[in-house]
mmCIF file of C-alpha atoms (C1' of nucleotides) in Angstrom:
data_model
loop_
_atom_site.group_PDB
_atom_site.id
_atom_site.type_symbol
_atom_site.label_atom_id
_atom_site.label_comp_id
_atom_site.label_asym_id
_atom_site.label_seq_id
_atom_site.Cartn_x
_atom_site.Cartn_y
_atom_site.Cartn_z
ATOM 1 C CA MET A 1 0.207 0.028 0.025
ATOM 2 C CA ALA A 2 1.550 3.312 -1.332
ATOM 3 C CA THR A 3 -0.071 5.004 1.680
ATOM 4 C CA ASN A 4 2.435 3.924 4.167
ATOM 5 C CA GLU A 5 5.428 4.901 2.089
ATOM 6 C CA LEU A 6 3.886 8.750 1.798
ATOM 7 C CA ILE A 7 3.325 8.701 5.206
ATOM 8 C CA GLU A 8 6.915 7.565 6.320
ATOM 9 C CA ARG A 9 7.875 10.577 4.109
ATOM 10 C CA LEU A 10 5.527 12.932 5.708
ATOM 11 C CA LEU A 11 7.231 11.718 8.869
ATOM 12 C CA ASP A 12 10.498 12.529 8.344
ATOM 13 C CA THR A 13 10.051 15.523 6.684
ATOM 14 C CA THR A 14 10.802 19.086 7.804
ATOM 15 C CA GLU A 15 10.099 21.608 5.345
ATOM 16 C CA SER A 16 6.652 22.639 4.977
ATOM 17 C CA ASP A 17 6.869 22.740 1.270
ATOM 18 C CA ALA A 18 7.478 18.868 1.255
ATOM 19 C CA PHE A 19 4.790 18.439 4.001
ATOM 20 C CA GLU A 20 2.378 20.132 1.657
ATOM 21 C CA GLY A 21 3.195 17.829 -1.600
ATOM 22 C CA VAL A 22 3.212 14.764 0.482
ATOM 23 C CA ILE A 23 -0.688 15.957 2.040
ATOM 24 C CA ASP A 24 -1.792 16.539 -1.486
ATOM 25 C CA ALA A 25 -0.323 13.166 -2.836
ATOM 26 C CA LEU A 26 -2.222 11.427 -0.238
ATOM 27 C CA GLN A 27 -5.733 13.352 -0.727
ATOM 28 C CA ALA A 28 -5.373 12.166 -4.635
ATOM 29 C CA LEU A 29 -4.433 8.456 -3.481
ATOM 30 C CA ASP A 30 -7.574 8.527 -1.633
ATOM 31 C CA ASP A 31 -9.661 10.193 -3.880
ATOM 32 C CA SER A 32 -8.631 6.851 -6.430
ATOM 33 C CA THR A 33 -8.959 4.915 -3.979
ATOM 34 C CA PHE A 34 -12.666 4.849 -2.305
ATOM 35 C CA ALA A 35 -14.062 6.264 -5.861
ATOM 36 C CA PRO A 36 -12.547 4.325 -8.143
ATOM 37 C CA ASP A 37 -15.340 5.366 -11.191
ATOM 38 C CA ASP A 38 -17.884 7.738 -11.065
ATOM 39 C CA SER A 39 -21.158 5.562 -10.819
ATOM 40 C CA PRO A 40 -22.935 5.624 -7.751
ATOM 41 C CA LYS A 41 -22.976 2.884 -5.158
ATOM 42 C CA SER A 42 -25.256 1.003 -2.985
ATOM 43 C CA VAL A 43 -25.230 1.297 0.783
ATOM 44 C CA ALA A 44 -23.366 -2.069 0.920
ATOM 45 C CA GLU A 45 -20.759 -0.983 -1.663
ATOM 46 C CA ALA A 46 -19.701 2.347 0.106
ATOM 47 C CA ALA A 47 -19.819 0.223 3.351
ATOM 48 C CA ALA A 48 -17.507 -1.780 1.933
ATOM 49 C CA LEU A 49 -15.458 0.967 0.391
ATOM 50 C CA VAL A 50 -15.260 3.191 3.327
ATOM 51 C CA GLY A 51 -14.625 0.009 6.297
ATOM 52 C CA LEU A 52 -18.287 0.630 8.029
ATOM 53 C CA SER A 53 -21.226 -1.231 8.227
ATOM 54 C CA PRO A 54 -24.231 -0.633 5.937
ATOM 55 C CA HIS A 55 -26.123 -0.054 9.389
ATOM 56 C CA THR A 56 -23.782 2.698 10.155
ATOM 57 C CA LEU A 57 -24.133 3.972 7.432
ATOM 58 C CA ARG A 58 -27.843 4.675 7.654
ATOM 59 C CA TYR A 59 -26.966 5.911 11.266
ATOM 60 C CA TYR A 60 -24.741 8.473 9.698
ATOM 61 C CA GLU A 61 -27.262 9.187 7.316
ATOM 62 C CA GLN A 62 -29.571 9.789 10.125
ATOM 63 C CA GLU A 63 -27.565 11.711 12.574
ATOM 64 C CA GLY A 64 -27.624 14.595 9.443
ATOM 65 C CA LEU A 65 -23.843 13.303 8.111
ATOM 66 C CA VAL A 66 -24.296 12.429 4.677
ATOM 67 C CA ARG A 67 -27.736 12.866 2.456
ATOM 68 C CA PRO A 68 -26.638 9.845 -0.260
ATOM 69 C CA GLY A 69 -29.109 10.161 -3.442
ATOM 70 C CA ARG A 70 -32.110 7.577 -4.138
ATOM 71 C CA ASN A 71 -32.833 5.381 -7.122
ATOM 72 C CA SER A 72 -36.004 4.632 -8.424
ATOM 73 C CA ALA A 73 -36.524 2.099 -5.943
ATOM 74 C CA GLY A 74 -36.244 4.596 -3.208
ATOM 75 C CA TYR A 75 -32.474 2.663 -2.176
ATOM 76 C CA ARG A 76 -29.697 4.968 -1.522
ATOM 77 C CA GLU A 77 -27.023 5.720 -4.338
ATOM 78 C CA TYR A 78 -23.920 7.507 -2.865
ATOM 79 C CA SER A 79 -21.633 9.451 -5.353
ATOM 80 C CA ALA A 80 -17.796 10.276 -5.194
ATOM 81 C CA LEU A 81 -18.489 13.284 -3.358
ATOM 82 C CA ASN A 82 -20.734 11.404 -0.607
ATOM 83 C CA LEU A 83 -17.846 8.785 -0.572
ATOM 84 C CA ARG A 84 -15.030 11.743 0.154
ATOM 85 C CA ARG A 85 -17.728 12.593 3.161
ATOM 86 C CA LEU A 86 -17.702 9.451 4.266
ATOM 87 C CA VAL A 87 -13.665 8.809 4.194
ATOM 88 C CA PHE A 88 -13.536 12.095 6.349
ATOM 89 C CA LEU A 89 -16.225 11.052 8.832
ATOM 90 C CA THR A 90 -14.572 7.825 9.564
ATOM 91 C CA ARG A 91 -11.031 9.688 9.653
ATOM 92 C CA MET A 92 -12.328 12.357 12.541
ATOM 93 C CA ARG A 93 -14.347 9.485 14.392
ATOM 94 C CA MET A 94 -11.245 7.407 14.640
ATOM 95 C CA SER A 95 -8.926 10.378 15.479
ATOM 96 C CA GLY A 96 -11.696 11.072 18.616
ATOM 97 C CA MET A 97 -14.056 13.911 17.464
ATOM 98 C CA THR A 98 -17.374 12.919 19.100
ATOM 99 C CA MET A 99 -20.391 12.439 16.985
ATOM 100 C CA GLN A 100 -21.616 15.826 18.113
ATOM 101 C CA ASP A 101 -18.915 17.518 17.146
ATOM 102 C CA LEU A 102 -18.625 16.083 13.759
ATOM 103 C CA LYS A 103 -22.605 16.916 13.518
ATOM 104 C CA ARG A 104 -21.913 20.841 14.324
ATOM 105 C CA TYR A 105 -19.064 20.693 11.725
ATOM 106 C CA ILE A 106 -21.196 19.291 9.219
ATOM 107 C CA ALA A 107 -24.197 21.506 9.738
ATOM 108 C CA LEU A 108 -21.479 24.709 9.442
ATOM 109 C CA VAL A 109 -20.333 22.691 5.429
ATOM 110 C CA GLU A 110 -24.495 22.965 4.428
ATOM 111 C CA ARG A 111 -24.708 26.188 5.515
ATOM 112 C CA GLY A 112 -22.037 27.248 2.841
ATOM 113 C CA ALA A 113 -18.955 29.431 2.508
ATOM 114 C CA GLU A 114 -19.604 31.942 4.917
ATOM 115 C CA THR A 115 -19.540 29.440 7.949
ATOM 116 C CA GLU A 116 -15.452 28.840 6.945
ATOM 117 C CA GLY A 117 -14.168 30.814 10.211
ATOM 118 C CA GLU A 118 -15.852 28.900 12.530
ATOM 119 C CA ARG A 119 -15.116 25.515 10.701
ATOM 120 C CA ARG A 120 -11.360 26.433 11.174
ATOM 121 C CA GLU A 121 -11.589 26.971 14.313
ATOM 122 C CA ILE A 122 -13.024 23.285 14.941
ATOM 123 C CA MET A 123 -10.496 21.919 13.046
ATOM 124 C CA LEU A 124 -7.794 24.037 14.727
ATOM 125 C CA ALA A 125 -9.245 22.403 17.878
ATOM 126 C CA GLN A 126 -8.980 19.144 16.472
ATOM 127 C CA ARG A 127 -5.770 19.222 15.335
ATOM 128 C CA ASP A 128 -4.591 19.647 19.115
ATOM 129 C CA ARG A 129 -6.332 16.700 20.062
ATOM 130 C CA ILE A 130 -4.830 14.842 17.810
ATOM 131 C CA ARG A 131 -1.437 16.189 18.466
ATOM 132 C CA ARG A 132 -2.007 15.251 22.111
ATOM 133 C CA GLN A 133 -3.311 11.692 21.323
ATOM 134 C CA LEU A 134 0.026 11.242 19.617
ATOM 135 C CA ARG A 135 2.009 11.901 21.994
ATOM 136 C CA GLU A 136 -0.188 9.625 24.489
ATOM 137 C CA LEU A 137 0.024 7.280 22.201
ATOM 138 C CA THR A 138 4.139 7.481 22.032
ATOM 139 C CA LEU A 139 3.970 7.355 26.224
ATOM 140 C CA ALA A 140 2.030 4.038 25.874
ATOM 141 C CA LEU A 141 4.175 2.354 22.962
ATOM 142 C CA VAL A 142 7.134 3.294 25.368
ATOM 143 C CA THR A 143 5.430 1.322 28.092
ATOM 144 C CA THR A 144 4.885 -1.349 25.995
ATOM 145 C CA GLU A 145 8.583 -1.552 25.290
ATOM 146 C CA TYR A 146 9.482 -0.994 28.537
ATOM 147 C CA LYS A 147 7.350 -4.278 29.146
ATOM 148 C CA LEU A 148 8.307 -6.306 26.640
ATOM 149 C CA ARG A 149 12.359 -5.767 27.125
ATOM 150 C CA SER A 150 11.571 -6.239 31.337
ATOM 151 C CA TYR A 151 10.230 -9.869 31.024
ATOM 152 C CA GLY A 152 12.471 -11.723 33.249
ATOM 153 C CA GLY A 153 13.936 -8.494 35.063
ATOM 154 C CA HIS A 154 11.549 -6.568 36.775
ATOM 155 C CA PRO A 155 8.978 -8.279 39.025
ATOM 156 C CA ASP A 156 6.107 -5.337 39.207
ATOM 157 C CA GLY A 157 3.742 -5.974 35.997
ATOM 158 C CA MET B 1 7.952 19.399 31.339
ATOM 159 C CA ALA B 2 10.874 17.249 30.473
ATOM 160 C CA THR B 3 8.992 14.652 29.210
ATOM 161 C CA ASN B 4 8.368 15.965 25.839
ATOM 162 C CA GLU B 5 11.666 16.761 25.195
ATOM 163 C CA LEU B 6 12.824 13.116 25.705
ATOM 164 C CA ILE B 7 9.294 12.029 23.432
ATOM 165 C CA GLU B 8 11.172 14.313 20.769
ATOM 166 C CA ARG B 9 14.455 12.664 21.378
ATOM 167 C CA LEU B 10 12.905 9.125 21.013
ATOM 168 C CA LEU B 11 11.113 10.198 17.652
ATOM 169 C CA ASP B 12 14.324 10.979 16.367
ATOM 170 C CA THR B 13 16.096 7.956 16.972
ATOM 171 C CA THR B 14 17.230 5.666 15.026
ATOM 172 C CA GLU B 15 19.930 3.313 16.900
ATOM 173 C CA SER B 16 18.437 0.948 19.213
ATOM 174 C CA ASP B 17 20.727 1.713 21.916
ATOM 175 C CA ALA B 18 20.072 5.402 22.064
ATOM 176 C CA PHE B 19 16.227 4.332 22.130
ATOM 177 C CA GLU B 20 16.696 1.974 25.007
ATOM 178 C CA GLY B 21 18.535 4.835 26.781
ATOM 179 C CA VAL B 22 15.497 7.268 26.707
ATOM 180 C CA ILE B 23 12.882 4.275 27.931
ATOM 181 C CA ASP B 24 14.913 3.998 30.839
ATOM 182 C CA ALA B 25 15.115 7.514 31.576
ATOM 183 C CA LEU B 26 11.296 7.955 31.044
ATOM 184 C CA GLN B 27 10.435 5.424 33.162
ATOM 185 C CA ALA B 28 12.856 6.959 35.712
ATOM 186 C CA LEU B 29 11.102 10.269 35.037
ATOM 187 C CA ASP B 30 7.809 8.503 35.800
ATOM 188 C CA ASP B 31 8.762 7.077 39.012
ATOM 189 C CA SER B 32 9.969 10.389 40.240
ATOM 190 C CA THR B 33 7.162 12.128 39.169
ATOM 191 C CA PHE B 34 3.790 10.394 40.693
ATOM 192 C CA ALA B 35 5.884 8.830 43.494
ATOM 193 C CA PRO B 36 7.473 11.648 45.214
ATOM 194 C CA ASP B 37 8.252 10.001 47.900
ATOM 195 C CA ASP B 38 7.590 6.812 49.796
ATOM 196 C CA SER B 39 4.333 7.634 51.774
ATOM 197 C CA PRO B 40 1.361 6.012 51.325
ATOM 198 C CA LYS B 41 -1.309 7.985 49.259
ATOM 199 C CA SER B 42 -5.195 8.229 49.736
ATOM 200 C CA VAL B 43 -7.445 7.480 47.534
ATOM 201 C CA ALA B 44 -8.105 11.141 46.168
ATOM 202 C CA GLU B 45 -4.003 12.139 46.485
ATOM 203 C CA ALA B 46 -3.591 9.147 44.132
ATOM 204 C CA ALA B 47 -6.060 9.733 41.936
ATOM 205 C CA ALA B 48 -4.946 13.393 41.378
ATOM 206 C CA LEU B 49 -1.128 12.135 40.507
ATOM 207 C CA VAL B 50 -2.157 9.651 37.812
ATOM 208 C CA GLY B 51 -5.579 11.818 36.810
ATOM 209 C CA LEU B 52 -8.202 9.427 37.491
ATOM 210 C CA SER B 53 -10.955 10.171 40.099
ATOM 211 C CA PRO B 54 -11.428 8.509 43.224
ATOM 212 C CA HIS B 55 -14.294 7.085 41.771
ATOM 213 C CA THR B 56 -12.769 5.377 38.952
ATOM 214 C CA LEU B 57 -9.835 3.860 41.238
ATOM 215 C CA ARG B 58 -12.247 2.049 43.468
ATOM 216 C CA TYR B 59 -13.571 1.180 39.842
ATOM 217 C CA TYR B 60 -10.626 -0.329 39.129
ATOM 218 C CA GLU B 61 -9.989 -2.038 42.464
ATOM 219 C CA GLN B 62 -13.211 -3.751 42.162
ATOM 220 C CA GLU B 63 -12.201 -5.222 38.785
ATOM 221 C CA GLY B 64 -9.127 -6.667 40.406
ATOM 222 C CA LEU B 65 -6.718 -4.389 38.551
ATOM 223 C CA VAL B 66 -4.961 -2.827 41.818
ATOM 224 C CA ARG B 67 -5.354 -4.134 45.675
ATOM 225 C CA PRO B 68 -4.140 -1.007 47.662
ATOM 226 C CA GLY B 69 -3.534 -1.264 51.231
ATOM 227 C CA ARG B 70 -6.016 -0.132 54.078
ATOM 228 C CA ASN B 71 -5.375 1.656 57.705
ATOM 229 C CA SER B 72 -6.591 1.175 60.822
ATOM 230 C CA ALA B 73 -9.995 3.091 59.702
ATOM 231 C CA GLY B 74 -10.331 0.946 56.822
ATOM 232 C CA TYR B 75 -9.001 3.653 54.321
ATOM 233 C CA ARG B 76 -7.102 2.990 50.714
ATOM 234 C CA GLU B 77 -3.223 3.206 50.869
ATOM 235 C CA TYR B 78 -1.610 3.450 47.819
ATOM 236 C CA SER B 79 1.893 2.646 47.577
ATOM 237 C CA ALA B 80 4.394 3.471 45.074
ATOM 238 C CA LEU B 81 4.021 0.247 43.651
ATOM 239 C CA ASN B 82 0.020 0.550 43.453
ATOM 240 C CA LEU B 83 1.031 3.974 41.313
ATOM 241 C CA ARG B 84 3.418 2.702 39.446
ATOM 242 C CA ARG B 85 0.560 0.014 38.215
ATOM 243 C CA LEU B 86 -1.827 2.249 38.236
ATOM 244 C CA VAL B 87 0.147 4.780 35.830
ATOM 245 C CA PHE B 88 0.754 1.912 33.911
ATOM 246 C CA LEU B 89 -3.139 0.917 33.586
ATOM 247 C CA THR B 90 -4.108 4.327 32.545
ATOM 248 C CA ARG B 91 -1.081 4.555 29.871
ATOM 249 C CA MET B 92 -3.057 1.095 28.371
ATOM 250 C CA ARG B 93 -6.337 2.205 28.755
ATOM 251 C CA MET B 94 -5.930 5.584 26.843
ATOM 252 C CA SER B 95 -4.228 3.489 23.944
ATOM 253 C CA GLY B 96 -7.133 1.827 23.917
ATOM 254 C CA MET B 97 -6.433 -1.730 25.554
ATOM 255 C CA THR B 98 -9.962 -2.622 27.164
ATOM 256 C CA MET B 99 -10.906 -3.323 30.548
ATOM 257 C CA GLN B 100 -10.933 -6.756 29.679
ATOM 258 C CA ASP B 101 -8.001 -7.741 28.371
ATOM 259 C CA LEU B 102 -6.536 -4.991 31.533
ATOM 260 C CA LYS B 103 -8.121 -8.268 33.914
ATOM 261 C CA ARG B 104 -6.498 -10.457 31.607
ATOM 262 C CA TYR B 105 -2.923 -9.422 31.965
ATOM 263 C CA ILE B 106 -3.108 -8.120 35.454
ATOM 264 C CA ALA B 107 -4.354 -11.676 36.275
ATOM 265 C CA LEU B 108 -1.426 -13.348 34.734
ATOM 266 C CA VAL B 109 0.720 -10.925 36.684
ATOM 267 C CA GLU B 110 -0.814 -11.862 39.857
ATOM 268 C CA ARG B 111 0.258 -15.306 38.997
ATOM 269 C CA GLY B 112 4.005 -14.689 39.018
ATOM 270 C CA ALA B 113 6.596 -14.830 37.601
ATOM 271 C CA GLU B 114 5.547 -18.115 35.279
ATOM 272 C CA THR B 115 3.102 -16.288 33.291
ATOM 273 C CA GLU B 116 5.874 -14.687 31.382
ATOM 274 C CA GLY B 117 5.091 -15.716 27.910
ATOM 275 C CA GLU B 118 1.412 -15.113 27.417
ATOM 276 C CA ARG B 119 1.992 -11.578 29.457
ATOM 277 C CA ARG B 120 4.459 -11.189 26.264
ATOM 278 C CA GLU B 121 1.828 -12.099 23.651
ATOM 279 C CA ILE B 122 -0.147 -9.847 24.945
ATOM 280 C CA MET B 123 1.841 -6.686 25.334
ATOM 281 C CA LEU B 124 2.855 -7.495 21.760
ATOM 282 C CA ALA B 125 -0.229 -7.411 20.387
ATOM 283 C CA GLN B 126 -1.439 -3.964 22.284
ATOM 284 C CA ARG B 127 2.151 -2.738 20.250
ATOM 285 C CA ASP B 128 0.701 -3.528 16.902
ATOM 286 C CA ARG B 129 -2.438 -1.810 17.927
ATOM 287 C CA ILE B 130 -0.673 1.335 19.440
ATOM 288 C CA ARG B 131 1.163 1.036 16.250
ATOM 289 C CA ARG B 132 -1.842 0.793 13.934
ATOM 290 C CA GLN B 133 -3.712 3.841 15.746
ATOM 291 C CA LEU B 134 -0.361 5.977 15.452
ATOM 292 C CA ARG B 135 -0.748 5.094 11.469
ATOM 293 C CA GLU B 136 -4.633 6.203 11.658
ATOM 294 C CA LEU B 137 -3.667 9.146 13.670
ATOM 295 C CA THR B 138 -1.543 10.308 11.460
ATOM 296 C CA LEU B 139 -3.698 10.259 8.710
ATOM 297 C CA ALA B 140 -6.375 12.159 10.595
ATOM 298 C CA LEU B 141 -4.051 14.671 11.366
ATOM 299 C CA VAL B 142 -3.116 14.930 7.434
ATOM 300 C CA THR B 143 -6.969 15.140 6.749
ATOM 301 C CA THR B 144 -7.351 18.225 9.355
ATOM 302 C CA GLU B 145 -3.967 19.848 7.898
ATOM 303 C CA TYR B 146 -5.531 19.380 4.734
ATOM 304 C CA LYS B 147 -8.827 21.242 5.645
ATOM 305 C CA LEU B 148 -7.322 23.872 7.130
ATOM 306 C CA ARG B 149 -4.983 24.493 4.328
ATOM 307 C CA SER B 150 -8.228 24.328 1.823
ATOM 308 C CA TYR B 151 -11.012 27.167 3.328
ATOM 309 C CA GLY B 152 -11.311 29.442 0.681
ATOM 310 C CA GLY B 153 -10.830 26.449 -1.921
ATOM 311 C CA HIS B 154 -12.674 23.290 -2.297
ATOM 312 C CA PRO B 155 -16.075 23.592 -1.450
ATOM 313 C CA ASP B 156 -16.609 20.032 -0.634
ATOM 314 C CA GLY B 157 -16.364 20.323 3.403
ATOM 315 C "C1'" DC C 1 -19.765 17.665 71.547
ATOM 316 C "C1'" DT C 2 -20.950 18.431 67.438
ATOM 317 C "C1'" DA C 3 -20.121 20.060 62.725
ATOM 318 C "C1'" DC C 4 -17.677 18.980 58.375
ATOM 319 C "C1'" DG C 5 -14.891 16.967 54.688
ATOM 320 C "C1'" DG C 6 -13.844 12.499 53.042
ATOM 321 C "C1'" DA C 7 -13.615 7.433 53.289
ATOM 322 C "C1'" DT C 8 -16.453 3.622 53.095
ATOM 323 C "C1'" DT C 9 -19.951 -0.402 50.552
ATOM 324 C "C1'" DC C 10 -23.817 -1.461 46.871
ATOM 325 C "C1'" DG C 11 -26.366 -1.331 43.342
ATOM 326 C "C1'" DA C 12 -28.008 1.373 40.002
ATOM 327 C "C1'" DG C 13 -27.520 4.904 36.232
ATOM 328 C "C1'" DT C 14 -24.876 7.638 32.392
ATOM 329 C "C1'" DG C 15 -23.739 8.510 27.824
ATOM 330 C "C1'" DC C 16 -21.717 7.204 23.661
ATOM 331 C "C1'" DA C 17 -22.117 5.250 19.602
ATOM 332 C "C1'" DC C 18 -23.053 1.624 17.256
ATOM 333 C "C1'" DT C 19 -26.135 -2.482 16.688
ATOM 334 C "C1'" DC C 20 -30.014 -5.783 15.972
ATOM 335 C "C1'" DG C 21 -34.509 -7.004 14.887
ATOM 336 C "C1'" DA C 22 -38.944 -7.089 12.965
ATOM 337 C "C1'" DA C 23 -41.806 -6.372 9.003
ATOM 338 C "C1'" DG C 24 -42.022 -5.518 4.636
ATOM 339 C "C1'" DG C 25 -40.629 -3.557 -0.351
ATOM 340 C "C1'" DC C 26 -38.089 -4.904 -5.369
ATOM 341 C "C1'" DA C 27 -35.247 -7.273 -8.941
ATOM 342 C "C1'" DA C 28 -32.844 -10.979 -11.010
ATOM 343 C "C1'" DG C 29 -32.640 -16.246 -11.706
ATOM 344 C "C1'" DC C 30 -35.110 -20.785 -12.593
ATOM 345 C "C1'" DG D 1 -45.005 -16.930 -10.031
ATOM 346 C "C1'" DC D 2 -41.567 -17.954 -6.375
ATOM 347 C "C1'" DT D 3 -37.026 -17.633 -4.296
ATOM 348 C "C1'" DT D 4 -32.890 -15.008 -3.128
ATOM 349 C "C1'" DG D 5 -30.965 -12.000 -1.379
ATOM 350 C "C1'" DC D 6 -30.362 -6.813 -0.050
ATOM 351 C "C1'" DC D 7 -32.983 -3.064 0.274
ATOM 352 C "C1'" DT D 8 -36.120 -0.005 3.043
ATOM 353 C "C1'" DT D 9 -37.891 1.987 7.796
ATOM 354 C "C1'" DC D 10 -38.496 1.834 13.071
ATOM 355 C "C1'" DG D 11 -37.385 1.785 17.375
ATOM 356 C "C1'" DA D 12 -35.293 -0.993 21.008
ATOM 357 C "C1'" DG D 13 -31.181 -3.342 22.556
ATOM 358 C "C1'" DT D 14 -25.622 -4.099 23.075
ATOM 359 C "C1'" DG D 15 -21.265 -3.012 25.215
ATOM 360 C "C1'" DC D 16 -18.254 -0.314 27.430
ATOM 361 C "C1'" DA D 17 -16.616 2.695 30.820
ATOM 362 C "C1'" DC D 18 -17.282 4.907 33.813
ATOM 363 C "C1'" DT D 19 -20.567 7.970 37.193
ATOM 364 C "C1'" DC D 20 -23.732 8.680 40.756
ATOM 365 C "C1'" DG D 21 -26.437 8.762 44.748
ATOM 366 C "C1'" DA D 22 -27.807 7.342 49.555
ATOM 367 C "C1'" DA D 23 -26.831 5.691 53.587
ATOM 368 C "C1'" DT D 24 -23.514 5.126 56.704
ATOM 369 C "C1'" DC D 25 -18.596 5.435 59.141
ATOM 370 C "C1'" DC D 26 -13.638 7.871 60.758
ATOM 371 C "C1'" DG D 27 -10.869 11.733 62.653
ATOM 372 C "C1'" DT D 28 -9.963 16.475 63.441
ATOM 373 C "C1'" DA D 29 -11.279 21.530 64.254
ATOM 374 C "C1'" DG D 30 -13.504 23.867 67.058
#
DNA sequence: CTACGGATTCGAGTGCACTCGAAGGCAAGC
DNA sequence: GCTTGCCTTCGAGTGCACTCGAATCCGTAG
């Protein structure tokens, strides 16, 4: 998977120009991975593409986070744009953003460009949370490495 | 806070010797931070030191994760060893280890040194989970950076 | 002696994010 | 035309990890 390679490059990067380049590359990769063509996807197909269950996708819709179209039989049809939205939602959820905050954010998106300032605030707060989590996770990683090294030594669990 | 500096050094480190050195340094720092002296701590003091609520500490005890002593009045007394255990528990919880797995692990610890092999397996699995999470968080960070850069541009939320 | 903060136990309640089940509709294959 | 399988809606149920409340006990300060 080329994503890993790009992430490695990102983590090694210090100049902000290269950083931006990698971000764009990852975005392009996302688009081709999650929306391989323009044909609308059923709820099952969309779920498989983004790694959620059909149930969860319906739940997200009910909460106002996505609005897929409907075909003549009333079935959901997820466009490439819908899929991009779903990928964004899963990323944010995985990074600990709550459903409530996500609903607030998406409501702003639907209200249009004049809400960008407020959205920016939300994303800045989210970035801080992610950074703090990265720190905590690193600490946890250190702790498990320490445990792994200590077997046969320290007796304190 | 010196922890951050040590983490920076850790993340910049490639030789495994230096890696181990930093791990030990962090462990020593932990010990002095969370058990400043040898006097046993009350449930409120212990909670403040590790950043949990007294309620949660009692809950952990009820689940068999710590066994603080008791004073003559029946109050809990957390020793330095108990505190180390609590720090470990919070680190593992923060990194997404479930209460069930933690209970399993601690039960093995209490059974003594002959369970080290099994404990090692659990910690290896935990390390993998943490690494995966680091990857997911990085992806989420990239996504929020992308959003932050895109305001004024892309119209797709 | 009494008030007070903080300790104890126990079981019940909360919030989050799904997750499921029931009852039924639609379209392709035999 | 009937089965099969995925689709629909709706409300209810689940699992996790706390979190709280009520009733009671302990020890120091005034």
